mmCIF file of C-alpha atoms and ligand atoms in Angstrom:
data_model
loop_
_atom_site.group_PDB
_atom_site.id
_atom_site.type_symbol
_atom_site.label_atom_id
_atom_site.label_comp_id
_atom_site.label_asym_id
_atom_site.label_seq_id
_atom_site.Cartn_x
_atom_site.Cartn_y
_atom_site.Cartn_z
ATOM 1 C CA UNK A 25 87.853 108.606 134.220
ATOM 2 C CA UNK A 26 84.183 109.441 134.707
ATOM 3 C CA UNK A 27 82.255 109.706 131.474
ATOM 4 C CA UNK A 28 78.651 110.760 131.088
ATOM 5 C CA UNK A 29 76.453 109.431 128.342
ATOM 6 C CA UNK A 30 75.485 111.691 125.462
ATOM 7 C CA UNK A 31 71.880 111.547 126.727
ATOM 8 C CA UNK A 32 72.839 112.737 130.232
ATOM 9 C CA UNK A 33 74.921 115.507 128.718
ATOM 10 C CA UNK A 34 72.103 116.604 126.425
ATOM 11 C CA UNK A 35 69.683 116.755 129.349
ATOM 12 C CA UNK A 36 71.942 118.767 131.633
ATOM 13 C CA UNK A 37 73.239 121.122 128.929
ATOM 14 C CA UNK A 38 69.641 121.817 127.842
ATOM 15 C CA UNK A 39 68.618 122.583 131.412
ATOM 16 C CA UNK A 40 71.604 124.862 131.882
ATOM 17 C CA UNK A 41 70.990 126.682 128.592
ATOM 18 C CA UNK A 42 67.220 127.204 128.968
ATOM 19 C CA UNK A 43 66.653 127.098 132.723
ATOM 20 C CA UNK A 44 64.046 124.329 132.386
ATOM 21 C CA UNK A 45 64.515 120.612 131.737
ATOM 22 C CA UNK A 46 63.745 119.196 128.283
ATOM 23 C CA UNK A 47 60.357 117.584 127.635
ATOM 24 C CA UNK A 48 62.089 114.579 126.117
ATOM 25 C CA UNK A 49 65.554 113.126 125.426
ATOM 26 C CA UNK A 50 66.380 110.518 122.774
ATOM 27 C CA UNK A 51 69.611 108.934 121.664
ATOM 28 C CA UNK A 52 70.755 106.949 118.630
ATOM 29 C CA UNK A 53 74.012 105.217 117.715
ATOM 30 C CA UNK A 54 76.509 105.485 114.904
ATOM 31 C CA UNK A 55 77.129 102.379 112.830
ATOM 32 C CA UNK A 56 79.748 100.176 111.258
ATOM 33 C CA UNK A 57 78.901 98.193 108.150
ATOM 34 C CA UNK A 58 80.307 94.659 108.297
ATOM 35 C CA UNK A 59 79.696 94.114 104.595
ATOM 36 C CA UNK A 60 77.330 95.183 101.810
ATOM 37 C CA UNK A 61 78.945 98.432 100.684
ATOM 38 C CA UNK A 62 77.515 100.753 98.048
ATOM 39 C CA UNK A 63 74.512 98.555 97.473
ATOM 40 C CA UNK A 64 71.834 100.157 99.686
ATOM 41 C CA UNK A 65 70.857 102.787 97.116
ATOM 42 C CA UNK A 66 70.194 100.096 94.510
ATOM 43 C CA UNK A 67 67.916 98.139 96.835
ATOM 44 C CA UNK A 68 70.641 95.662 97.807
ATOM 45 C CA UNK A 69 71.560 93.679 100.918
ATOM 46 C CA UNK A 70 73.652 95.132 103.745
ATOM 47 C CA UNK A 71 74.914 93.864 107.105
ATOM 48 C CA UNK A 72 75.662 96.772 109.448
ATOM 49 C CA UNK A 73 75.585 96.961 113.242
ATOM 50 C CA UNK A 74 74.865 99.867 115.578
ATOM 51 C CA UNK A 75 77.903 100.796 117.697
ATOM 52 C CA UNK A 76 78.543 101.841 121.276
ATOM 53 C CA UNK A 77 78.848 105.563 120.481
ATOM 54 C CA UNK A 78 75.695 107.668 120.446
ATOM 55 C CA UNK A 79 74.252 111.046 119.594
ATOM 56 C CA UNK A 80 71.550 112.509 121.818
ATOM 57 C CA UNK A 81 68.911 115.182 121.424
ATOM 58 C CA UNK A 82 67.090 117.032 124.211
ATOM 59 C CA UNK A 83 63.888 118.672 123.025
ATOM 60 C CA UNK A 84 61.229 120.918 124.474
ATOM 61 C CA UNK A 85 58.696 123.621 123.626
ATOM 62 C CA UNK A 86 59.916 127.181 123.362
ATOM 63 C CA UNK A 87 58.900 129.540 126.142
ATOM 64 C CA UNK A 88 59.525 132.620 124.061
ATOM 65 C CA UNK A 89 58.711 133.139 120.397
ATOM 66 C CA UNK A 90 62.003 131.781 119.158
ATOM 67 C CA UNK A 91 63.172 128.442 117.815
ATOM 68 C CA UNK A 92 66.618 127.674 119.250
ATOM 69 C CA UNK A 93 68.714 124.748 118.004
ATOM 70 C CA UNK A 94 72.000 124.284 119.868
ATOM 71 C CA UNK A 95 75.121 122.238 119.181
ATOM 72 C CA UNK A 96 77.386 122.823 122.194
ATOM 73 C CA UNK A 97 79.969 120.364 120.772
ATOM 74 C CA UNK A 98 80.419 122.826 117.903
ATOM 75 C CA UNK A 99 79.952 125.845 120.154
ATOM 76 C CA UNK A 100 77.171 127.158 117.968
ATOM 77 C CA UNK A 101 73.424 127.653 117.859
ATOM 78 C CA UNK A 102 70.743 128.728 115.439
ATOM 79 C CA UNK A 103 68.041 131.124 116.630
ATOM 80 C CA UNK A 104 65.010 131.837 114.485
ATOM 81 C CA UNK A 105 62.007 133.987 115.309
ATOM 82 C CA UNK A 106 58.868 131.833 115.233
ATOM 83 C CA UNK A 107 58.475 128.151 114.291
ATOM 84 C CA UNK A 108 61.447 126.284 112.776
ATOM 85 C CA UNK A 109 62.236 127.465 109.226
ATOM 86 C CA UNK A 110 61.160 125.150 106.428
ATOM 87 C CA UNK A 111 64.243 125.868 104.379
ATOM 88 C CA UNK A 112 67.833 124.643 104.828
ATOM 89 C CA UNK A 113 70.193 126.850 106.812
ATOM 90 C CA UNK A 114 72.933 128.159 104.516
ATOM 91 C CA UNK A 115 75.213 129.992 106.949
ATOM 92 C CA UNK A 116 78.203 127.647 107.354
ATOM 93 C CA UNK A 117 78.538 127.738 111.157
ATOM 94 C CA UNK A 118 74.849 126.872 111.535
ATOM 95 C CA UNK A 119 74.629 124.079 108.958
ATOM 96 C CA UNK A 120 74.443 121.486 111.770
ATOM 97 C CA UNK A 121 70.821 122.636 112.147
ATOM 98 C CA UNK A 122 69.948 121.075 108.777
ATOM 99 C CA UNK A 123 70.058 117.584 110.299
ATOM 100 C CA UNK A 124 67.221 118.652 112.622
ATOM 101 C CA UNK A 125 65.373 121.006 110.264
ATOM 102 C CA UNK A 126 65.434 118.375 107.515
ATOM 103 C CA UNK A 127 63.841 115.751 109.758
ATOM 104 C CA UNK A 128 61.225 118.242 110.944
ATOM 105 C CA UNK A 129 60.419 119.223 107.384
ATOM 106 C CA UNK A 130 60.120 115.554 106.344
ATOM 107 C CA UNK A 131 57.822 114.947 109.322
ATOM 108 C CA UNK A 132 55.506 117.798 108.292
ATOM 109 C CA UNK A 133 57.131 120.688 110.167
ATOM 110 C CA UNK A 134 56.276 122.335 113.456
ATOM 111 C CA UNK A 135 53.628 125.040 113.871
ATOM 112 C CA UNK A 136 55.184 126.271 117.089
ATOM 113 C CA UNK A 137 58.730 127.285 118.056
ATOM 114 C CA UNK A 138 60.871 124.621 119.684
ATOM 115 C CA UNK A 139 64.134 124.218 121.547
ATOM 116 C CA UNK A 140 66.521 121.389 120.810
ATOM 117 C CA UNK A 141 70.062 120.625 121.858
ATOM 118 C CA UNK A 142 72.238 117.976 120.228
ATOM 119 C CA UNK A 143 75.433 116.382 121.498
ATOM 120 C CA UNK A 144 77.304 113.323 120.279
ATOM 121 C CA UNK A 145 80.015 110.803 121.046
ATOM 122 C CA UNK A 146 80.122 109.587 117.441
ATOM 123 C CA UNK A 147 83.239 111.078 115.841
ATOM 124 C CA UNK A 148 82.430 112.919 112.632
ATOM 125 C CA UNK A 149 84.324 112.202 109.417
ATOM 126 C CA UNK A 150 85.405 108.734 110.550
ATOM 127 C CA UNK A 151 82.815 106.915 108.449
ATOM 128 C CA UNK A 152 80.665 106.027 111.476
ATOM 129 C CA UNK A 153 77.479 107.802 110.370
ATOM 130 C CA UNK A 154 77.576 110.625 112.872
ATOM 131 C CA UNK A 155 74.970 112.506 110.799
ATOM 132 C CA UNK A 156 72.525 109.613 110.723
ATOM 133 C CA UNK A 157 72.891 109.217 114.503
ATOM 134 C CA UNK A 158 71.860 112.858 115.043
ATOM 135 C CA UNK A 159 68.959 112.660 112.609
ATOM 136 C CA UNK A 160 67.650 109.407 114.064
ATOM 137 C CA UNK A 161 68.002 110.717 117.635
ATOM 138 C CA UNK A 162 66.091 113.854 116.637
ATOM 139 C CA UNK A 163 63.403 111.944 114.711
ATOM 140 C CA UNK A 164 62.938 109.649 117.719
ATOM 141 C CA UNK A 165 62.699 112.613 120.101
ATOM 142 C CA UNK A 166 60.251 114.366 117.767
ATOM 143 C CA UNK A 167 58.055 111.263 117.492
ATOM 144 C CA UNK A 168 58.057 110.982 121.290
ATOM 145 C CA UNK A 169 57.302 114.679 121.719
ATOM 146 C CA UNK A 170 54.419 114.754 119.239
ATOM 147 C CA UNK A 171 53.088 111.216 119.689
ATOM 148 C CA UNK A 172 54.053 110.487 116.076
ATOM 149 C CA UNK A 173 54.951 107.189 114.417
ATOM 150 C CA UNK A 174 58.252 105.849 115.709
ATOM 151 C CA UNK A 175 58.805 102.503 114.006
ATOM 152 C CA UNK A 176 62.392 102.200 112.735
ATOM 153 C CA UNK A 177 61.484 102.218 109.029
ATOM 154 C CA UNK A 178 59.516 105.472 109.383
ATOM 155 C CA UNK A 179 62.258 107.099 111.447
ATOM 156 C CA UNK A 180 64.885 105.981 108.924
ATOM 157 C CA UNK A 181 62.910 107.355 105.976
ATOM 158 C CA UNK A 182 62.538 110.752 107.672
ATOM 159 C CA UNK A 183 66.279 110.836 108.350
ATOM 160 C CA UNK A 184 67.139 109.827 104.783
ATOM 161 C CA UNK A 185 64.829 112.500 103.387
ATOM 162 C CA UNK A 186 66.563 115.053 105.618
ATOM 163 C CA UNK A 187 69.941 114.015 104.164
ATOM 164 C CA UNK A 188 68.644 114.255 100.613
ATOM 165 C CA UNK A 189 66.751 117.528 100.896
ATOM 166 C CA UNK A 190 68.472 119.551 103.630
ATOM 167 C CA UNK A 191 72.006 118.153 104.026
ATOM 168 C CA UNK A 192 72.622 117.428 100.348
ATOM 169 C CA UNK A 193 73.873 113.831 100.541
ATOM 170 C CA UNK A 194 72.227 111.327 98.176
ATOM 171 C CA UNK A 195 72.716 108.435 100.628
ATOM 172 C CA UNK A 196 70.795 105.167 100.901
ATOM 173 C CA UNK A 197 68.785 104.000 103.911
ATOM 174 C CA UNK A 198 71.343 101.722 105.599
ATOM 175 C CA UNK A 199 72.879 104.110 108.143
ATOM 176 C CA UNK A 200 69.582 105.424 109.436
ATOM 177 C CA UNK A 201 67.845 102.101 109.578
ATOM 178 C CA UNK A 202 70.536 100.377 111.609
ATOM 179 C CA UNK A 203 70.786 103.418 113.882
ATOM 180 C CA UNK A 204 67.028 103.151 114.469
ATOM 181 C CA UNK A 205 66.728 99.347 114.698
ATOM 182 C CA UNK A 206 70.159 98.107 115.872
ATOM 183 C CA UNK A 207 70.495 95.475 118.589
ATOM 184 C CA UNK A 208 73.104 94.500 121.157
ATOM 185 C CA UNK A 209 75.385 91.660 120.012
ATOM 186 C CA UNK A 210 73.725 91.462 116.604
ATOM 187 C CA UNK A 211 74.175 92.885 113.143
ATOM 188 C CA UNK A 212 71.149 93.466 110.904
ATOM 189 C CA UNK A 213 70.717 91.908 107.494
ATOM 190 C CA UNK A 214 68.759 94.662 105.825
ATOM 191 C CA UNK A 215 66.997 94.216 102.529
ATOM 192 C CA UNK A 216 67.102 97.794 101.286
ATOM 193 C CA UNK A 217 64.498 97.136 98.600
ATOM 194 C CA UNK A 218 61.716 96.003 100.930
ATOM 195 C CA UNK A 219 63.168 97.908 103.931
ATOM 196 C CA UNK A 220 62.911 94.798 106.089
ATOM 197 C CA UNK A 221 65.587 93.348 108.340
ATOM 198 C CA UNK A 222 66.520 90.497 110.589
ATOM 199 C CA UNK A 223 69.205 90.078 113.257
ATOM 200 C CA UNK A 224 72.376 88.089 112.590
ATOM 201 C CA UNK A 225 74.694 87.121 115.457
ATOM 202 C CA UNK A 226 77.993 88.988 115.672
ATOM 203 C CA UNK A 227 81.017 86.806 116.476
ATOM 204 C CA UNK A 228 80.971 86.050 120.185
ATOM 205 C CA UNK A 229 83.287 88.432 122.034
ATOM 206 C CA UNK A 230 85.370 85.680 123.549
ATOM 207 C CA UNK A 231 86.373 84.687 120.001
ATOM 208 C CA UNK A 232 86.669 87.848 117.907
ATOM 209 C CA UNK A 233 86.260 91.619 118.038
ATOM 210 C CA UNK A 234 85.867 94.391 115.502
ATOM 211 C CA UNK A 235 88.758 96.849 115.667
ATOM 212 C CA UNK A 236 88.330 100.126 113.793
ATOM 213 C CA UNK A 237 91.374 101.938 112.475
ATOM 214 C CA UNK A 238 90.694 105.521 111.435
ATOM 215 C CA UNK A 239 92.566 106.554 108.295
ATOM 216 C CA UNK A 240 92.565 110.146 109.568
ATOM 217 C CA UNK A 241 91.259 111.211 106.173
ATOM 218 C CA UNK A 242 87.889 112.865 106.557
ATOM 219 C CA UNK A 243 85.315 111.465 104.250
ATOM 220 C CA UNK A 244 82.754 113.826 102.854
ATOM 221 C CA UNK A 245 79.905 112.247 100.991
ATOM 222 C CA UNK A 246 78.946 115.659 99.663
ATOM 223 C CA UNK A 247 82.190 115.914 97.713
ATOM 224 C CA UNK A 248 80.929 114.299 94.518
ATOM 225 C CA UNK A 249 82.583 110.862 94.386
ATOM 226 C CA UNK A 250 79.647 109.272 96.179
ATOM 227 C CA UNK A 251 77.029 110.852 93.900
ATOM 228 C CA UNK A 252 79.146 109.841 90.902
ATOM 229 C CA UNK A 253 79.129 106.175 92.055
ATOM 230 C CA UNK A 254 75.401 106.306 92.556
ATOM 231 C CA UNK A 255 74.971 107.761 89.058
ATOM 232 C CA UNK A 256 77.115 104.928 87.603
ATOM 233 C CA UNK A 257 74.769 102.374 89.205
ATOM 234 C CA UNK A 258 71.765 104.209 87.778
ATOM 235 C CA UNK A 259 73.316 104.153 84.307
ATOM 236 C CA UNK A 260 73.928 100.423 84.691
ATOM 237 C CA UNK A 261 70.296 99.851 85.711
ATOM 238 C CA UNK A 262 69.097 101.854 82.708
ATOM 239 C CA UNK A 263 71.266 99.728 80.397
ATOM 240 C CA UNK A 264 70.087 96.513 82.068
ATOM 241 C CA UNK A 265 66.465 97.590 82.000
ATOM 242 C CA UNK A 266 66.094 96.369 85.584
ATOM 243 C CA UNK A 267 67.493 96.416 89.081
ATOM 244 C CA UNK A 268 71.128 95.573 89.859
ATOM 245 C CA UNK A 269 69.724 93.557 92.732
ATOM 246 C CA UNK A 270 68.299 91.047 90.237
ATOM 247 C CA UNK A 271 71.240 91.108 87.811
ATOM 248 C CA UNK A 272 73.759 88.284 87.273
ATOM 249 C CA UNK A 273 77.374 88.484 86.157
ATOM 250 C CA UNK A 274 76.208 87.365 82.687
ATOM 251 C CA UNK A 275 73.700 90.226 82.550
ATOM 252 C CA UNK A 276 76.467 92.698 83.373
ATOM 253 C CA UNK A 277 78.787 91.173 80.772
ATOM 254 C CA UNK A 278 76.088 91.459 78.107
ATOM 255 C CA UNK A 279 74.877 94.981 78.957
ATOM 256 C CA UNK A 280 75.897 98.018 76.893
ATOM 257 C CA UNK A 281 78.159 99.621 79.497
ATOM 258 C CA UNK A 282 81.513 101.345 79.353
ATOM 259 C CA UNK A 283 84.368 99.622 81.168
ATOM 260 C CA UNK A 284 84.090 101.794 84.283
ATOM 261 C CA UNK A 285 80.348 101.362 84.740
ATOM 262 C CA UNK A 286 80.753 97.620 84.120
ATOM 263 C CA UNK A 287 83.262 97.414 86.980
ATOM 264 C CA UNK A 288 80.924 99.369 89.259
ATOM 265 C CA UNK A 289 77.977 97.140 88.388
ATOM 266 C CA UNK A 290 79.908 93.913 88.891
ATOM 267 C CA UNK A 291 80.936 95.091 92.365
ATOM 268 C CA UNK A 292 77.270 95.518 93.259
ATOM 269 C CA UNK A 293 76.267 92.069 91.970
ATOM 270 C CA UNK A 294 79.096 90.319 93.835
ATOM 271 C CA UNK A 295 78.673 92.385 96.997
ATOM 272 C CA UNK A 296 75.027 91.380 97.378
ATOM 273 C CA UNK A 297 76.163 87.740 97.225
ATOM 274 C CA UNK A 298 78.896 88.358 99.768
ATOM 275 C CA UNK A 299 76.333 89.646 102.251
ATOM 276 C CA UNK A 300 74.404 86.390 102.254
ATOM 277 C CA UNK A 301 77.635 84.400 102.334
ATOM 278 C CA UNK A 302 78.652 86.439 105.400
ATOM 279 C CA UNK A 303 75.268 85.866 107.057
ATOM 280 C CA UNK A 304 75.676 82.110 106.528
ATOM 281 C CA UNK A 305 79.245 82.184 107.909
ATOM 282 C CA UNK A 306 78.254 84.162 111.022
ATOM 283 C CA UNK A 307 75.271 81.934 111.708
ATOM 284 C CA UNK A 308 77.585 78.926 112.027
ATOM 285 C CA UNK A 309 80.441 80.869 113.637
ATOM 286 C CA UNK A 310 82.783 80.296 110.670
ATOM 287 C CA UNK A 311 85.143 83.209 111.254
ATOM 288 C CA UNK A 312 87.710 82.056 108.688
ATOM 289 C CA UNK A 313 85.150 82.433 105.924
ATOM 290 C CA UNK A 314 83.870 85.686 107.424
ATOM 291 C CA UNK A 315 87.406 87.106 107.330
ATOM 292 C CA UNK A 316 87.987 86.039 103.753
ATOM 293 C CA UNK A 317 84.730 87.688 102.674
ATOM 294 C CA UNK A 318 85.867 90.945 104.273
ATOM 295 C CA UNK A 319 89.075 90.872 102.270
ATOM 296 C CA UNK A 320 87.279 89.964 99.020
ATOM 297 C CA UNK A 321 84.860 92.815 99.677
ATOM 298 C CA UNK A 322 87.745 95.221 100.178
ATOM 299 C CA UNK A 323 89.462 94.207 96.958
ATOM 300 C CA UNK A 324 86.227 94.863 95.105
ATOM 301 C CA UNK A 325 85.799 98.319 96.689
ATOM 302 C CA UNK A 326 89.421 99.104 95.842
ATOM 303 C CA UNK A 327 89.589 97.767 92.293
ATOM 304 C CA UNK A 328 86.049 97.796 90.939
ATOM 305 C CA UNK A 329 84.192 100.459 92.847
ATOM 306 C CA UNK A 330 87.341 102.561 93.396
ATOM 307 C CA UNK A 331 86.312 104.226 96.645
ATOM 308 C CA UNK A 332 89.299 103.251 98.803
ATOM 309 C CA UNK A 333 92.348 105.358 99.630
ATOM 310 C CA UNK A 334 96.020 104.367 100.135
ATOM 311 C CA UNK A 335 95.801 104.640 103.941
ATOM 312 C CA UNK A 336 92.944 102.137 104.126
ATOM 313 C CA UNK A 337 94.471 99.818 101.522
ATOM 314 C CA UNK A 338 97.589 99.783 103.662
ATOM 315 C CA UNK A 339 95.676 98.822 106.822
ATOM 316 C CA UNK A 340 93.995 95.985 104.942
ATOM 317 C CA UNK A 341 97.352 94.816 103.548
ATOM 318 C CA UNK A 342 98.820 94.736 107.065
ATOM 319 C CA UNK A 343 95.848 92.678 108.214
ATOM 320 C CA UNK A 344 96.230 90.303 105.245
ATOM 321 C CA UNK A 345 99.892 89.790 106.135
ATOM 322 C CA UNK A 346 98.871 89.031 109.719
ATOM 323 C CA UNK A 347 96.285 86.376 108.981
ATOM 324 C CA UNK A 348 98.432 83.771 110.707
ATOM 325 C CA UNK A 349 98.682 86.084 113.724
ATOM 326 C CA UNK A 350 94.979 86.460 114.428
ATOM 327 C CA UNK A 351 93.820 89.062 111.900
ATOM 328 C CA UNK A 352 90.872 87.262 110.355
ATOM 329 C CA UNK A 353 90.099 89.897 107.748
ATOM 330 C CA UNK A 354 89.709 93.613 107.101
ATOM 331 C CA UNK A 355 88.032 96.072 104.798
ATOM 332 C CA UNK A 356 87.073 99.653 104.210
ATOM 333 C CA UNK A 357 83.769 100.312 105.963
ATOM 334 C CA UNK A 358 81.287 102.991 104.919
ATOM 335 C CA UNK A 359 81.145 105.177 101.847
ATOM 336 C CA UNK A 360 84.911 105.438 101.351
ATOM 337 C CA UNK A 361 87.166 108.278 100.140
ATOM 338 C CA UNK A 362 88.448 108.301 103.738
ATOM 339 C CA UNK A 363 86.946 107.072 106.991
ATOM 340 C CA UNK A 364 87.912 103.844 108.738
ATOM 341 C CA UNK A 365 88.971 100.272 108.109
ATOM 342 C CA UNK A 366 87.430 97.512 110.163
ATOM 343 C CA UNK A 367 89.657 94.634 111.198
ATOM 344 C CA UNK A 368 88.143 91.413 112.495
ATOM 345 C CA UNK A 369 90.663 90.120 114.981
ATOM 346 C CA UNK A 370 90.718 87.195 117.390
ATOM 347 C CA UNK A 371 90.094 88.411 120.927
ATOM 348 C CA UNK A 372 93.299 86.954 122.315
ATOM 349 C CA UNK A 373 95.439 88.746 119.724
ATOM 350 C CA UNK A 374 93.645 92.114 119.908
ATOM 351 C CA UNK A 375 96.392 94.149 121.573
ATOM 352 C CA UNK A 376 99.246 92.551 119.629
ATOM 353 C CA UNK A 377 97.458 93.241 116.354
ATOM 354 C CA UNK A 378 96.415 96.733 117.342
ATOM 355 C CA UNK A 379 100.025 97.605 118.204
ATOM 356 C CA UNK A 380 101.377 96.041 115.025
ATOM 357 C CA UNK A 381 98.875 97.855 112.798
ATOM 358 C CA UNK A 382 99.473 101.225 114.477
ATOM 359 C CA UNK A 383 103.277 100.825 114.264
ATOM 360 C CA UNK A 384 103.229 99.732 110.630
ATOM 361 C CA UNK A 385 100.822 102.526 109.622
ATOM 362 C CA UNK A 386 102.945 105.074 111.510
ATOM 363 C CA UNK A 387 106.117 103.993 109.754
ATOM 364 C CA UNK A 388 104.478 104.532 106.360
ATOM 365 C CA UNK A 389 102.344 107.638 106.999
ATOM 366 C CA UNK A 390 104.290 109.259 109.871
ATOM 367 C CA UNK A 391 101.336 109.503 112.257
ATOM 368 C CA UNK A 392 99.606 107.097 114.590
ATOM 369 C CA UNK A 393 96.041 106.257 113.568
ATOM 370 C CA UNK A 394 93.251 106.311 116.163
ATOM 371 C CA UNK A 395 91.809 102.869 116.911
ATOM 372 C CA UNK A 396 88.801 101.634 118.842
ATOM 373 C CA UNK A 397 86.998 98.377 119.438
ATOM 374 C CA UNK A 398 83.316 98.666 118.550
ATOM 375 C CA UNK A 399 80.546 96.497 119.949
ATOM 376 C CA UNK A 400 77.092 95.886 118.506
ATOM 377 C CA UNK A 401 74.702 97.991 120.579
ATOM 378 C CA UNK A 402 71.019 98.921 120.792
ATOM 379 C CA UNK A 403 69.468 101.314 118.285
ATOM 380 C CA UNK A 404 67.509 104.499 119.017
ATOM 381 C CA UNK A 405 66.030 104.921 122.476
ATOM 382 C CA UNK A 406 63.751 107.364 124.212
ATOM 383 C CA UNK A 407 65.588 108.035 127.456
ATOM 384 C CA UNK A 408 63.478 108.104 130.607
HETATM 385 C C1 LIG B 503 77.381 105.933 103.129
HETATM 386 C C2 LIG B 503 75.905 106.151 102.849
HETATM 387 C C3 LIG B 503 75.156 104.819 102.889
HETATM 388 C C4 LIG B 503 75.835 103.783 102.022
HETATM 389 C C5 LIG B 503 77.333 103.723 102.279
HETATM 390 C C6 LIG B 503 78.051 102.822 101.328
HETATM 391 O O1 LIG B 503 77.570 105.502 104.442
HETATM 392 O O2 LIG B 503 75.364 107.034 103.792
HETATM 393 O O3 LIG B 503 73.816 105.017 102.515
HETATM 394 O O4 LIG B 503 75.564 104.017 100.672
HETATM 395 O O5 LIG B 503 77.928 105.002 102.210
HETATM 396 O O6 LIG B 503 77.682 101.502 101.547
#
C-alpha cells in the first residue's frame, strides 16, 4: 500500500483546489499521554509523547478578496469575504474552521484574506488530540508565513487559547505543548506550571511497545464532564488556599471538601508523584515498575477521578490478567469518557497480546476494537 504523508496531501490538495501551490506547509502530531492525567490544568506534571500520526496545514495568501479555509477530509470549506473573521464560526458543518480562526485570533488576526487547507491522519475522538495537532500545525504554518515567534511554548499557548475561546474546551496545555515540542524515541516531562520540559527516554523498542486500543466510544471534552472535573480541582484549590501541585495527602485530608472533591484532589496529588516515579523508572529501564505505575494511575482515574468507562476498564483488566504473558501495564490515556487505553507490552509478545485483548473485548462488547502501535515521534515541523 502506498501512503502519502499528511503534509504531501495538504500540499497537493491545496494546489489542486487553488491552482497555485501553498506558500508554506506545516505538520504536527497527535499525542499519547504515558501518565500525568488531569493534572495539566492545575499546573502539574505530565509525561506525554508525540505520536506517528500527523495533521498538516497548507497556507497561502488569497488571490481574490476571500478567505477560504478547507477541510477536504470532512468535505467542507468555509468561505468569507475579506480577512478571516474574528469570531467563532457557528454553522455546524464549518466548525472545523474554529481551530484555525482561534489560533489566528490569538496570534493577533490577519489583515488580509488567506487560504488554508487542513488534512490529518490523527483519528478524531480516539483521545489522541486530533484538535491540538491541527491547531499546532496551523500555528506553526502561520508563524512561518508571517515570520512570527515559533518556539513551542508560544505555539502551544496560541493553540490552547484557540481551544478556550473558539472551540469551547477548557483544556490544559499538555496536548499542544507535546505536539509542538515532541521528539523521536522520547516522552516529555512537562512542568505545566512553569511550561518547561525535558526529554525522558521511552522504553527501547526491542523491549517494549505502546499498543493503543480504541474503546470505540467517542470522547467529547465539550460535553461537560471535563469542565466539571476542572471545576472540582478549582474548588479544592480554593479550600486549600493554594495550588494542588504543592498539596500533600495530609493537606487534602484536612481541607474542607466534600467527599467527591476530596477524591478528585487526592488523585491529582498522587498522580503528580506517579509522573516522577515513572520518569525515574524509565530512566533506568525498569519496565516492571513503569507497568505497575500505569495500572495504579488507571485505578485512580477510575475510582477517584471517575473519568473511565466500562470498555476501557475492561481492556485494563485484561492487561492486568496478562501480566505474566507480557502485558506490563495499561491505563486510560487522555481526558477520558471514551477514547483509548494504552497497553505497555513486551515487544516479543505484541501480537499474542493484541489478539488476546481484541478477542476478549469482542466477546464482551460484540465488536472488535481498533488497535495500533504508536511510536514517539518529532513534534511540529515546517515542511520544505
Ligand atoms: C485532555 C485535555 C488535556 C488534559 C487531558 C487530561 O486531553 O486536552 O489538557 O487535561 O485531557 O490529562
